[in-house]
CSV table of C-alpha atoms in Angstrom, one decimal:
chain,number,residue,atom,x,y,z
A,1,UNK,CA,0.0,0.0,0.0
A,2,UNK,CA,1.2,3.7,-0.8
A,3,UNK,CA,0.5,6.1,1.3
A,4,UNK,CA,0.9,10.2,0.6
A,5,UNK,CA,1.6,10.3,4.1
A,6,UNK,CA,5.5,10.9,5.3
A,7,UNK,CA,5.9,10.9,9.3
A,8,UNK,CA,8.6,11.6,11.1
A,9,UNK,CA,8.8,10.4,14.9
A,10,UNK,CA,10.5,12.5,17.3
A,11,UNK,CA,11.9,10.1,19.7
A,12,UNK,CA,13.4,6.2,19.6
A,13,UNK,CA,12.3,5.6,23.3
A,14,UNK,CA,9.4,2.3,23.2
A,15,UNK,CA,6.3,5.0,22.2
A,16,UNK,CA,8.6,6.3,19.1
A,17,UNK,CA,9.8,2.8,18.1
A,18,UNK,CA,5.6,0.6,18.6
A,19,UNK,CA,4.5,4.1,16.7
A,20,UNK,CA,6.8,3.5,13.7
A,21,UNK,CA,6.7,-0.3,13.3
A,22,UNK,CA,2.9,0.1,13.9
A,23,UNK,CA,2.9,2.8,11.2
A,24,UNK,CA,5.4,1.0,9.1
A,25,UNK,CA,3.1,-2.4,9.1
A,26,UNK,CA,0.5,-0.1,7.7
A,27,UNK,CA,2.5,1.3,4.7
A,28,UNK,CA,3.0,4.6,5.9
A,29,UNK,CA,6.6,6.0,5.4
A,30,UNK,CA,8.0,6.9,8.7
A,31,UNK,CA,11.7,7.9,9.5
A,32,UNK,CA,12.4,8.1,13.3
A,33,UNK,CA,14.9,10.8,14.8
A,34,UNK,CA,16.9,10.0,18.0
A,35,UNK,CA,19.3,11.8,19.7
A,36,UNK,CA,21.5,9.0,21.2
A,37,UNK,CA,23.6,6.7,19.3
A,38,UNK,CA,21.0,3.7,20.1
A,39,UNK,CA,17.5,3.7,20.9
A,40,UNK,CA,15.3,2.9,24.0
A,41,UNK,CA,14.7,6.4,25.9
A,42,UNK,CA,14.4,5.3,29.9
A,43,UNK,CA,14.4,1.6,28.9
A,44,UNK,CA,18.3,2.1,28.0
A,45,UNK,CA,20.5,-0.1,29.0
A,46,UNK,CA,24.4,-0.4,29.0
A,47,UNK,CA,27.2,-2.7,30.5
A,48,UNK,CA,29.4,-1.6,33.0
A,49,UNK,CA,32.1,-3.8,34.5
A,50,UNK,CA,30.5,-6.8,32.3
A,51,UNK,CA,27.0,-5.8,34.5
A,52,UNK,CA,23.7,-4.7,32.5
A,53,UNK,CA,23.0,-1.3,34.0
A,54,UNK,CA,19.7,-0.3,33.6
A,55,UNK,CA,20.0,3.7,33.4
A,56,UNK,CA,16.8,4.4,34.5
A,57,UNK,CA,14.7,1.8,36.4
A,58,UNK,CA,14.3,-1.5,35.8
A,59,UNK,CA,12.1,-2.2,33.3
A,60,UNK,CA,10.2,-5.3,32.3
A,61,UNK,CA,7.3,-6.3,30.4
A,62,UNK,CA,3.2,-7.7,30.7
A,63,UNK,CA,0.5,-6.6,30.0
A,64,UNK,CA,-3.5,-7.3,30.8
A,65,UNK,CA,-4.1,-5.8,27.2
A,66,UNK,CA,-4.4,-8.9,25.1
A,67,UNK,CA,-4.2,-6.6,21.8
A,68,UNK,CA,-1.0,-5.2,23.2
A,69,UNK,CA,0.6,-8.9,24.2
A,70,UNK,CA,-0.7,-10.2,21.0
A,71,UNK,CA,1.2,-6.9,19.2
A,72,UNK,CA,4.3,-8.0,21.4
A,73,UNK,CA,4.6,-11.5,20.2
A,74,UNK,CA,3.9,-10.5,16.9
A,75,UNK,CA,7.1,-8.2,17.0
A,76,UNK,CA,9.7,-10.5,19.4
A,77,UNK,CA,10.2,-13.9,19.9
A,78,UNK,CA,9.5,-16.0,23.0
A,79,UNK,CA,12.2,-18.1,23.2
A,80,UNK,CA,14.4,-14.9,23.7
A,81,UNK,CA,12.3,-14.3,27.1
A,82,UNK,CA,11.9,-15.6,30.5
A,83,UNK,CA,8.8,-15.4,32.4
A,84,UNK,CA,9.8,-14.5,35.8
A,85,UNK,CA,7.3,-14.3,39.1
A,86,UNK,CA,8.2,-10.8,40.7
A,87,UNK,CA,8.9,-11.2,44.3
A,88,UNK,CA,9.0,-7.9,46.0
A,89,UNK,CA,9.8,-7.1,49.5
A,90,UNK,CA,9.6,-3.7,51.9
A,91,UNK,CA,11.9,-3.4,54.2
A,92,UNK,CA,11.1,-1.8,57.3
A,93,UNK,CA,12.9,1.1,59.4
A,94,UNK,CA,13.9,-1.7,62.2
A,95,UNK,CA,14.9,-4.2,59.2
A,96,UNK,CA,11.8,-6.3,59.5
A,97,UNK,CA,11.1,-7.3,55.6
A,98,UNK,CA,7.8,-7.9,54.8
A,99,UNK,CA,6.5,-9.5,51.7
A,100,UNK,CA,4.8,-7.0,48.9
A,101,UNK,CA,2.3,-6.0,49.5
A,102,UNK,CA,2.5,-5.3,52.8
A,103,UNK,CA,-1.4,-5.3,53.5
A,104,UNK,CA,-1.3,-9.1,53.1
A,105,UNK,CA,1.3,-10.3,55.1
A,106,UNK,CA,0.5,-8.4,58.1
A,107,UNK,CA,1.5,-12.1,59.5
A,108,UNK,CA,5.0,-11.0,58.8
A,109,UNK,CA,5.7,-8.0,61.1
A,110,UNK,CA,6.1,-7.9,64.9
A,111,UNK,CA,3.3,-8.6,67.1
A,112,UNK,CA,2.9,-5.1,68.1
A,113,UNK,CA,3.2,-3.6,64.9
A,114,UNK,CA,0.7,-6.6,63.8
A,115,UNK,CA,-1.5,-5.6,66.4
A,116,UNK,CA,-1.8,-2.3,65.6
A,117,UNK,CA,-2.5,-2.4,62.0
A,118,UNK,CA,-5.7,-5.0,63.2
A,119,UNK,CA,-6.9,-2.5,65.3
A,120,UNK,CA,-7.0,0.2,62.7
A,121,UNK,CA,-8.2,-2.3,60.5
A,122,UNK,CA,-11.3,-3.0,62.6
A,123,UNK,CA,-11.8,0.5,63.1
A,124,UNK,CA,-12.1,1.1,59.7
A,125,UNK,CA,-14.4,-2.0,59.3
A,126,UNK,CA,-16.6,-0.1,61.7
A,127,UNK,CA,-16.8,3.3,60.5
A,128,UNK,CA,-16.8,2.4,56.9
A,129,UNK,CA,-14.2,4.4,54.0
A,130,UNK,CA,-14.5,8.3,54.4
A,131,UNK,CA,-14.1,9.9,51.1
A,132,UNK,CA,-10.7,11.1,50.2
A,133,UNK,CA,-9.8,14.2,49.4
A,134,UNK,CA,-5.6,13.6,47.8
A,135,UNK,CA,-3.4,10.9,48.2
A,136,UNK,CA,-2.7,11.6,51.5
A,137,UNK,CA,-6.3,11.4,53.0
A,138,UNK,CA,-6.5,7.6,51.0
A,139,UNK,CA,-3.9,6.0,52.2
A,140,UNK,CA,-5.0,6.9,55.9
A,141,UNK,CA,-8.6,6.3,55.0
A,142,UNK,CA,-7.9,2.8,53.0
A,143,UNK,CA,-4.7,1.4,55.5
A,144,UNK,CA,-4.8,3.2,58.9
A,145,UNK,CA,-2.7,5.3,60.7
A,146,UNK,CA,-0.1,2.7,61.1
A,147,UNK,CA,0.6,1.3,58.0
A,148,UNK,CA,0.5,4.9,57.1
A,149,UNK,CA,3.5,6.2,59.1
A,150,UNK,CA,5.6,2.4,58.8
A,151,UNK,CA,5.2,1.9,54.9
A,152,UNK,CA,2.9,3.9,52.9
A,153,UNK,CA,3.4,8.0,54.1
A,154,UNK,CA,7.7,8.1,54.5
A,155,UNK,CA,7.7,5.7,51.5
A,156,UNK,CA,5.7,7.9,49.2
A,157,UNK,CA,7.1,11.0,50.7
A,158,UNK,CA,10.5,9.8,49.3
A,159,UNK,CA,9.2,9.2,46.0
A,160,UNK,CA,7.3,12.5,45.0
A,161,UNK,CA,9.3,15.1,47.5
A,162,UNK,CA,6.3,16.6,48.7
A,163,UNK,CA,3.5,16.7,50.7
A,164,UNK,CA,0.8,13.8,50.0
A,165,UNK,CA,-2.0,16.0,50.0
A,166,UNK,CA,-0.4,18.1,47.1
A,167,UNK,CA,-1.0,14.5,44.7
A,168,UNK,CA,-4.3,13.7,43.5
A,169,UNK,CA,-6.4,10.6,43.1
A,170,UNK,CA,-7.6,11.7,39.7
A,171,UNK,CA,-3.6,11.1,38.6
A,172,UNK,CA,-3.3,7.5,40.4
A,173,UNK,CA,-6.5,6.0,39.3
A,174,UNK,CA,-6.2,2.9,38.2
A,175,UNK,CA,-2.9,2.5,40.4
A,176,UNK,CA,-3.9,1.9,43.6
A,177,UNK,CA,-4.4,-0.9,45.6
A,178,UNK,CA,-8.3,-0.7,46.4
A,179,UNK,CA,-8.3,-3.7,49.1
A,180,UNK,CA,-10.9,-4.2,51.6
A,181,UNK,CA,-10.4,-5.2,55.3
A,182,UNK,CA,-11.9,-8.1,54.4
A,183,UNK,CA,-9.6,-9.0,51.4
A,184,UNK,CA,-6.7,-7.7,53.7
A,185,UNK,CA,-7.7,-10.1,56.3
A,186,UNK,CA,-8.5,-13.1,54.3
A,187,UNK,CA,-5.2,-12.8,51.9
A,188,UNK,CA,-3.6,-12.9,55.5
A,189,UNK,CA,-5.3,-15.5,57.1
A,190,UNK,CA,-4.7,-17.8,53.7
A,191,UNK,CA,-1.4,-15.9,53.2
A,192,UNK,CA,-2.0,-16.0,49.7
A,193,UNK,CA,0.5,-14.2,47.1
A,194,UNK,CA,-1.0,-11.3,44.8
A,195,UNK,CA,-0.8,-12.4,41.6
A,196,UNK,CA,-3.5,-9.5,40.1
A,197,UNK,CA,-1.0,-6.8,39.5
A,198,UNK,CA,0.1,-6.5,36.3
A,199,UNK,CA,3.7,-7.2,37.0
A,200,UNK,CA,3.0,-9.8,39.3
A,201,UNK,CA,5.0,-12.2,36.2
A,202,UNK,CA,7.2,-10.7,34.0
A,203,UNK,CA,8.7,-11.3,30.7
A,204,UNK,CA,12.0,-10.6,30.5
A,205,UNK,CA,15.0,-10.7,27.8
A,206,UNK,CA,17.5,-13.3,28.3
A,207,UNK,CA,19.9,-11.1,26.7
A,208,UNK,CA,20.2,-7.4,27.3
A,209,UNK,CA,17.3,-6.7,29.5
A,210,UNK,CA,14.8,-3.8,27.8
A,211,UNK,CA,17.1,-2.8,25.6
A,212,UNK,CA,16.8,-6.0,23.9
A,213,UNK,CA,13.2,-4.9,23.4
A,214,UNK,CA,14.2,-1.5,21.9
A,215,UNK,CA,16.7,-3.1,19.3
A,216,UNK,CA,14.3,-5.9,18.2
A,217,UNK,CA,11.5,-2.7,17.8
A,218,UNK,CA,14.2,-0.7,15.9
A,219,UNK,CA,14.7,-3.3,13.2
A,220,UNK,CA,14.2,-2.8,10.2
A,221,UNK,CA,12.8,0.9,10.5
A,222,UNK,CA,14.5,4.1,9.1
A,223,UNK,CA,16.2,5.6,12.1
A,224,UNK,CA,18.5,8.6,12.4
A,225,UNK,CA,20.5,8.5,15.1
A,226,UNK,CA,22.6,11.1,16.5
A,227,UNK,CA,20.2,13.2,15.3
A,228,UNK,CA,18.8,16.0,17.8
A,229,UNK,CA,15.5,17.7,16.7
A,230,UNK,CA,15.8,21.8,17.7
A,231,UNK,CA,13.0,23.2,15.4
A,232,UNK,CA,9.9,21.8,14.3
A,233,UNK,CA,9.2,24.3,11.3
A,234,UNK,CA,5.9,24.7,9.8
A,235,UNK,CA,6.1,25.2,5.8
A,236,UNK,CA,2.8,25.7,4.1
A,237,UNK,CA,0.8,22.5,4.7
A,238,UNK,CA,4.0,20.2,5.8
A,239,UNK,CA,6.4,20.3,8.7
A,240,UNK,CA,10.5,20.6,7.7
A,241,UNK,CA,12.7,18.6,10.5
A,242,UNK,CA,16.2,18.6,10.2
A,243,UNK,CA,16.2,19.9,6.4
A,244,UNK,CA,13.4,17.2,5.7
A,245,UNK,CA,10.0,17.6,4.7
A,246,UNK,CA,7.3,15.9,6.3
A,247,UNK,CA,2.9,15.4,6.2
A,248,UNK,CA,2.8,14.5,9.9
A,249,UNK,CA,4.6,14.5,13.4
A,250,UNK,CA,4.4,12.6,16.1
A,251,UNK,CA,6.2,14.0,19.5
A,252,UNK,CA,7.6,11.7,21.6
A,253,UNK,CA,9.5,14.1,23.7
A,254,UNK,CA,9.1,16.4,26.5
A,255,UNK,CA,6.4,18.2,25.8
A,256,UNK,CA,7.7,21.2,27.9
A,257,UNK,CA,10.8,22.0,25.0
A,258,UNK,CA,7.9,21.5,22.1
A,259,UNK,CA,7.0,25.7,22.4
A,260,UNK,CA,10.6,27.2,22.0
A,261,UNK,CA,11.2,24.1,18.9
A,262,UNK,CA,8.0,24.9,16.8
A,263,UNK,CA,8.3,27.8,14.1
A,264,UNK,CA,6.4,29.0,11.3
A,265,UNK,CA,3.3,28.5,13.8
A,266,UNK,CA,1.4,30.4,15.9
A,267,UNK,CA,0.3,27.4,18.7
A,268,UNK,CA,-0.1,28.7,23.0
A,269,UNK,CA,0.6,25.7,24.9
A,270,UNK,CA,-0.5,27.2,28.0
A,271,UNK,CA,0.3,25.3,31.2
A,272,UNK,CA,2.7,23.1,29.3
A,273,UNK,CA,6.0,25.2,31.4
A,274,UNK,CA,3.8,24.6,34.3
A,275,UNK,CA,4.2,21.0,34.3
A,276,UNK,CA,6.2,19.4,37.7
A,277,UNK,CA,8.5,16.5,37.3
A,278,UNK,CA,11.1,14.3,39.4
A,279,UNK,CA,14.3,13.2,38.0
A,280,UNK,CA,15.9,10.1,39.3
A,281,UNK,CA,19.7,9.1,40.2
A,282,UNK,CA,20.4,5.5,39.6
A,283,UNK,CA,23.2,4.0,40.6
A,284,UNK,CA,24.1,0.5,39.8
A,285,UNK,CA,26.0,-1.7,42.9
A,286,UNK,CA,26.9,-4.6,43.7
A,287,UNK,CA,25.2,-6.1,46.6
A,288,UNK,CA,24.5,-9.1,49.1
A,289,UNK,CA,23.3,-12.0,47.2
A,290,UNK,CA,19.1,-12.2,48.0
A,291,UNK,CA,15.9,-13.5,46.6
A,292,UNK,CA,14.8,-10.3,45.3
A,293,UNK,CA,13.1,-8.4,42.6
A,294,UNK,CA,12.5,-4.9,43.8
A,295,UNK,CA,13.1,-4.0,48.0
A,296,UNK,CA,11.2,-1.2,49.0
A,297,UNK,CA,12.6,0.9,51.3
A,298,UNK,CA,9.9,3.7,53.9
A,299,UNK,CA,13.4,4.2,56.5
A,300,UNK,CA,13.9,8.1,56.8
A,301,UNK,CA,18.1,7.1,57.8
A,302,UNK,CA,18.2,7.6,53.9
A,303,UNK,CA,17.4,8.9,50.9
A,304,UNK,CA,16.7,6.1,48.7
A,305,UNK,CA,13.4,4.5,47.8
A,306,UNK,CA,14.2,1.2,46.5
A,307,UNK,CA,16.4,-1.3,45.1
A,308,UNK,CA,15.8,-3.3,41.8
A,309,UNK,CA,17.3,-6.3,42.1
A,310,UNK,CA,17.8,-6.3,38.2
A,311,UNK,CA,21.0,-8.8,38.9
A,312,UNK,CA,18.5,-11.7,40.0
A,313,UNK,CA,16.1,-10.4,36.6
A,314,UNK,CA,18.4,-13.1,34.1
A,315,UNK,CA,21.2,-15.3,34.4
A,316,UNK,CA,23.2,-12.6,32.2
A,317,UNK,CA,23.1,-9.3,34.0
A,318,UNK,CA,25.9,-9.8,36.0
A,319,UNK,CA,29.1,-12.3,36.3
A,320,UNK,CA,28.3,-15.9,37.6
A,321,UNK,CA,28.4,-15.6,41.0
A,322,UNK,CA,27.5,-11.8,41.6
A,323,UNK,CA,24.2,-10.0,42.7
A,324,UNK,CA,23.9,-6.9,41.2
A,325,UNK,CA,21.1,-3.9,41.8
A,326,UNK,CA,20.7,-0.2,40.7
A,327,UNK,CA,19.2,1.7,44.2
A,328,UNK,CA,17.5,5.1,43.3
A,329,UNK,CA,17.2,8.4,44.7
A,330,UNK,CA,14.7,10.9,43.7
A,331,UNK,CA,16.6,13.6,42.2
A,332,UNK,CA,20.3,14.5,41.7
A,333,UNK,CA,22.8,13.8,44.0
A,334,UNK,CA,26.7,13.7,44.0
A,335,UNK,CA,28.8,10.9,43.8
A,336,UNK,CA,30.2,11.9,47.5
A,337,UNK,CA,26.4,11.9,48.8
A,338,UNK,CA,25.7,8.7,47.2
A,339,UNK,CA,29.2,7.3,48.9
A,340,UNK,CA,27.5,8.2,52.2
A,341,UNK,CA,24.3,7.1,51.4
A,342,UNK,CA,25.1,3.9,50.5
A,343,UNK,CA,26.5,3.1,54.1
A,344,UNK,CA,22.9,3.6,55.9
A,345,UNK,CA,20.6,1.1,53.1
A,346,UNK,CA,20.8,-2.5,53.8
A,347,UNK,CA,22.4,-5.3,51.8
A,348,UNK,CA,25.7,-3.5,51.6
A,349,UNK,CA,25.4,-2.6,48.6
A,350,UNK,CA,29.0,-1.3,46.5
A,351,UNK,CA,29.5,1.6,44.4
A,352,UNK,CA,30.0,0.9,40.7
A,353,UNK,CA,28.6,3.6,38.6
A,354,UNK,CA,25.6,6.1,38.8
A,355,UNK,CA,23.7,8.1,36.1
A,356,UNK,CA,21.1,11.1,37.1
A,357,UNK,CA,18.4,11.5,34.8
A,358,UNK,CA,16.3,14.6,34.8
A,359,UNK,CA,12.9,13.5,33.9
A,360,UNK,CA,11.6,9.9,34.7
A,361,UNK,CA,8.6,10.2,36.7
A,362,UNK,CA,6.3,13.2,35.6
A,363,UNK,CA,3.9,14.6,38.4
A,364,UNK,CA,0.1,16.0,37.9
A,365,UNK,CA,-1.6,18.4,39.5
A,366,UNK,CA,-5.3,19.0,38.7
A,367,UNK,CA,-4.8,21.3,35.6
A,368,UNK,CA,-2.4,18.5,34.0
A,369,UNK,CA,-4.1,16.5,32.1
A,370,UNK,CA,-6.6,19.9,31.2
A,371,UNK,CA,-3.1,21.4,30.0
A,372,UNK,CA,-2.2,18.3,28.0
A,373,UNK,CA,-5.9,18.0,26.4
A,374,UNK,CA,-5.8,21.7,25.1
A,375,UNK,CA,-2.6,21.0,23.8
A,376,UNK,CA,-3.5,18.0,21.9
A,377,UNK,CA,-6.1,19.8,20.3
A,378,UNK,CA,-4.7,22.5,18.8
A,379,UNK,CA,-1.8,20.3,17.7
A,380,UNK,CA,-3.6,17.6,15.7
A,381,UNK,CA,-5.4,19.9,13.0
A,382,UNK,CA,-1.5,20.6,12.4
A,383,UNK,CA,-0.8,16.9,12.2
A,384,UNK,CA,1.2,17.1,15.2
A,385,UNK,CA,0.6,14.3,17.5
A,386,UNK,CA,1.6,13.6,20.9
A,387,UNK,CA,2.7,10.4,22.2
A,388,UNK,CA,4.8,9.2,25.6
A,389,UNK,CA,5.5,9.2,29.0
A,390,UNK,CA,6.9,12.9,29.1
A,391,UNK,CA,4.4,14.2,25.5
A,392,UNK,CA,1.2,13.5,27.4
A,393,UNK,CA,2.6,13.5,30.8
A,394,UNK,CA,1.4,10.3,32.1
A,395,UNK,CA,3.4,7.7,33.9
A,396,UNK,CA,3.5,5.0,31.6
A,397,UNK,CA,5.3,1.4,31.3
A,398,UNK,CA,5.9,0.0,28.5
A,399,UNK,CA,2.8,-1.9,28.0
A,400,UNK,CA,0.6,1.5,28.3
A,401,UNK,CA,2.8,3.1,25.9
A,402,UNK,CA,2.4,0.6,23.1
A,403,UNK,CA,-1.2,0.4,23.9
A,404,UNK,CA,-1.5,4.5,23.7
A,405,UNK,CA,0.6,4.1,20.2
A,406,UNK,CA,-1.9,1.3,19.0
A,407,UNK,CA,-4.8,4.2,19.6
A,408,UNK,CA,-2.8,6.8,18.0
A,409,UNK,CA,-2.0,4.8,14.7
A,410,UNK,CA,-5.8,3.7,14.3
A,411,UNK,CA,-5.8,7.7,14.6
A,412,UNK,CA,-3.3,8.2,11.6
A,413,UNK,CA,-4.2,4.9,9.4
A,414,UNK,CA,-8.3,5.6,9.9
């Protein structure tokens, strides 16, 4: 099929690379422009001292969208995966580690802490769920005042740098854990394993972690690399980039740079510079050999959040006989801080390299997704689409951002 069509994707990060092999698959010429030398945005990953570091996160695939896991297949091959089961722990301020999540295996803490959470537990039975207000008032309302202060409040404070009642539920729908005291209770009393979250099992490369998912989506499709995008010029009815002349666009950037890059266009995207956003330091160490996939971390002694235990994630992360993990920190810190740091989180972990990336987790307000909308729409009469984590401002993984470039090349191809 010909198509008059010519696209050009800003961005070889997963929504960039499912948009153009979707595209592609539909005959639609589409050249991709990334700025690094290889592609997968956040999913990145490198070797360092023969361990995969990945830069940002630890990133590994499902899905409950059987369009999406079909599209998946369709695109890798199963034998190059794993399917792993994800066994998280949070580990407490007094070094207790309680099985994820911590709601069912109440059976795990100390008596008195135990205790406490029943009684709040039956109080809430009681009195029934107040409505909540923010973040903040829901995971009193849902938990109780002591899982609150133990887990949910200091871990969450770590995360988003702010106060709790500043978040709101509109942003986390859909990402909460909605238990009742009844469930709570009955998964404790069976002390049966959640299995309903979406990354409960996991597939995950053999090879190369997520990156091995961002080269098998780059094959095959036109992609300039090493090639930054500064101006988005309008030109008549098409759009030039980099000297090149192009129908449509889709944006798979921050959406925050798009006002200073577009020209030959007169476009407000109010309350895009408006837009809040957390950057994450990752460091990769080498730590005490454990069972684990991700270790959540609520202590207050330090800074970091969690551990991904991406070492334990395949057999080819790290050397034979080495267990390897990247521990994050919200924001930038400097390799002196980090030296300290890592002396107060358990598993004595070692210092082997660290990476800070500005933008990895972006953060809404009540006007965000109000800001994004407006911006969509007077974008897409232009033929300038937005797409991503960081274009529409939404925290996705990888399997919402293939799903949101599924709806957006039904969009294009209709």
């Amino acid at each position: 099929m010909n198509s008059s069509k010519r696209i050009a994707i800003i961005g070889g990060g997963i929504s960039g690379l499912s948009i153009a092999r979707m595209l592609s698959r539909k005959g639609e010429q589409v050249v991709v422009f990334e700025k690094e030398s290889t592609p997968g945005g956040l999913v990145r990953c490198e070797r360092v001292e023969g361990v995969l570091y990945h830069v940002v996160g630890g990133h590994v695939f499902n899905s409950r969208n059987a369009a999406v896991l079909d599209w998946f297949w369709q695109q890798c091959n199963k034998a190059d995966f794993q399917l792993a089961t994800r066994h998280a722990v949070v580990s407490l301020a007094d070094g207790t580690r309680v099985d994820y999540p911590i709601e069912n295996h109440l059976y795990q803490m100390p008596d008195t802490m135990r205790d406490a959470v029943l009684d709040d537990l039956l109080q809430i039975a009681a009195d029934g769920y107040p409505e909540s207000a923010h973040f903040d008032d829901f995971l009193r309302n849902r938990f109780g005042r002591t899982l609150y202060n133990e887990y949910f409040a200091p871990y969450n404070r770590k995360i988003w740098h702010r106060s709790l009642t500043d978040v709101p539920l509109s942003w986390l729908e859909g990402k909460l854990p909605m238990p009742t005291v009844k469930e709570i209770l009955s998964a404790n009393i069976g002390q049966v394993k959640e299995m309903q979250m979406v990354h409960s099992t996991f597939h995950y490369a053999r090879q190369n972690g997520s990156q091995h998912i961002a080269d098998t989506l780059a094959q095959g499709l036109d992609i300039r690399f090493n090639a930054p995008v500064d101006a988005i010029q309008r030109k008549g009815e098409n759009w030039i980039i980099n000297g090149e002349s192009f129908t449509h666009v889709v944006y798979c950037c921050n959406i925050k740079h798009l006002p200073a890059m577009l020209q030959g266009v007169q476009v407000e995207l109010c309350g895009v510079n408006k837009l809040d956003a957390h950057g994450t330091t990752s460091v990769l160490c080498e730590v005490e050999p454990n069972p684990y996939s991700w270790i959540y971390m609520p202590s207050e002694s330090h800074k970091s959040h969690r551990i991904i235990c991406t070492g334990n994630f395949a057999a080819s992360n790290a050397p034979e006989g080495m267990a390897t993990a990247t521990i994050e920190f919200t924001e930038e810190l400097s390799k002196e801080e980090i030296l300290e740091q890592l002396q107060r989180i358990p598993f004595a972990p070692r210092y082997i390299t660290h990476r800070y990336t500005p933008y990895t987790y972006p953060v809404q307000d009540g006007n965000t997704r109000s800001s994004i909308n407006t911006a969509r729409q007077q974008l897409a009469p232009l033929n300038l689409h937005l797409l991503g984590r960081f274009a529409e401002w939404e925290y996705y993984n990888m399997d919402a951002a293939m799903e949101a470039a599924m709806k957006l090349c039904s969009t294009l191809t209709a």
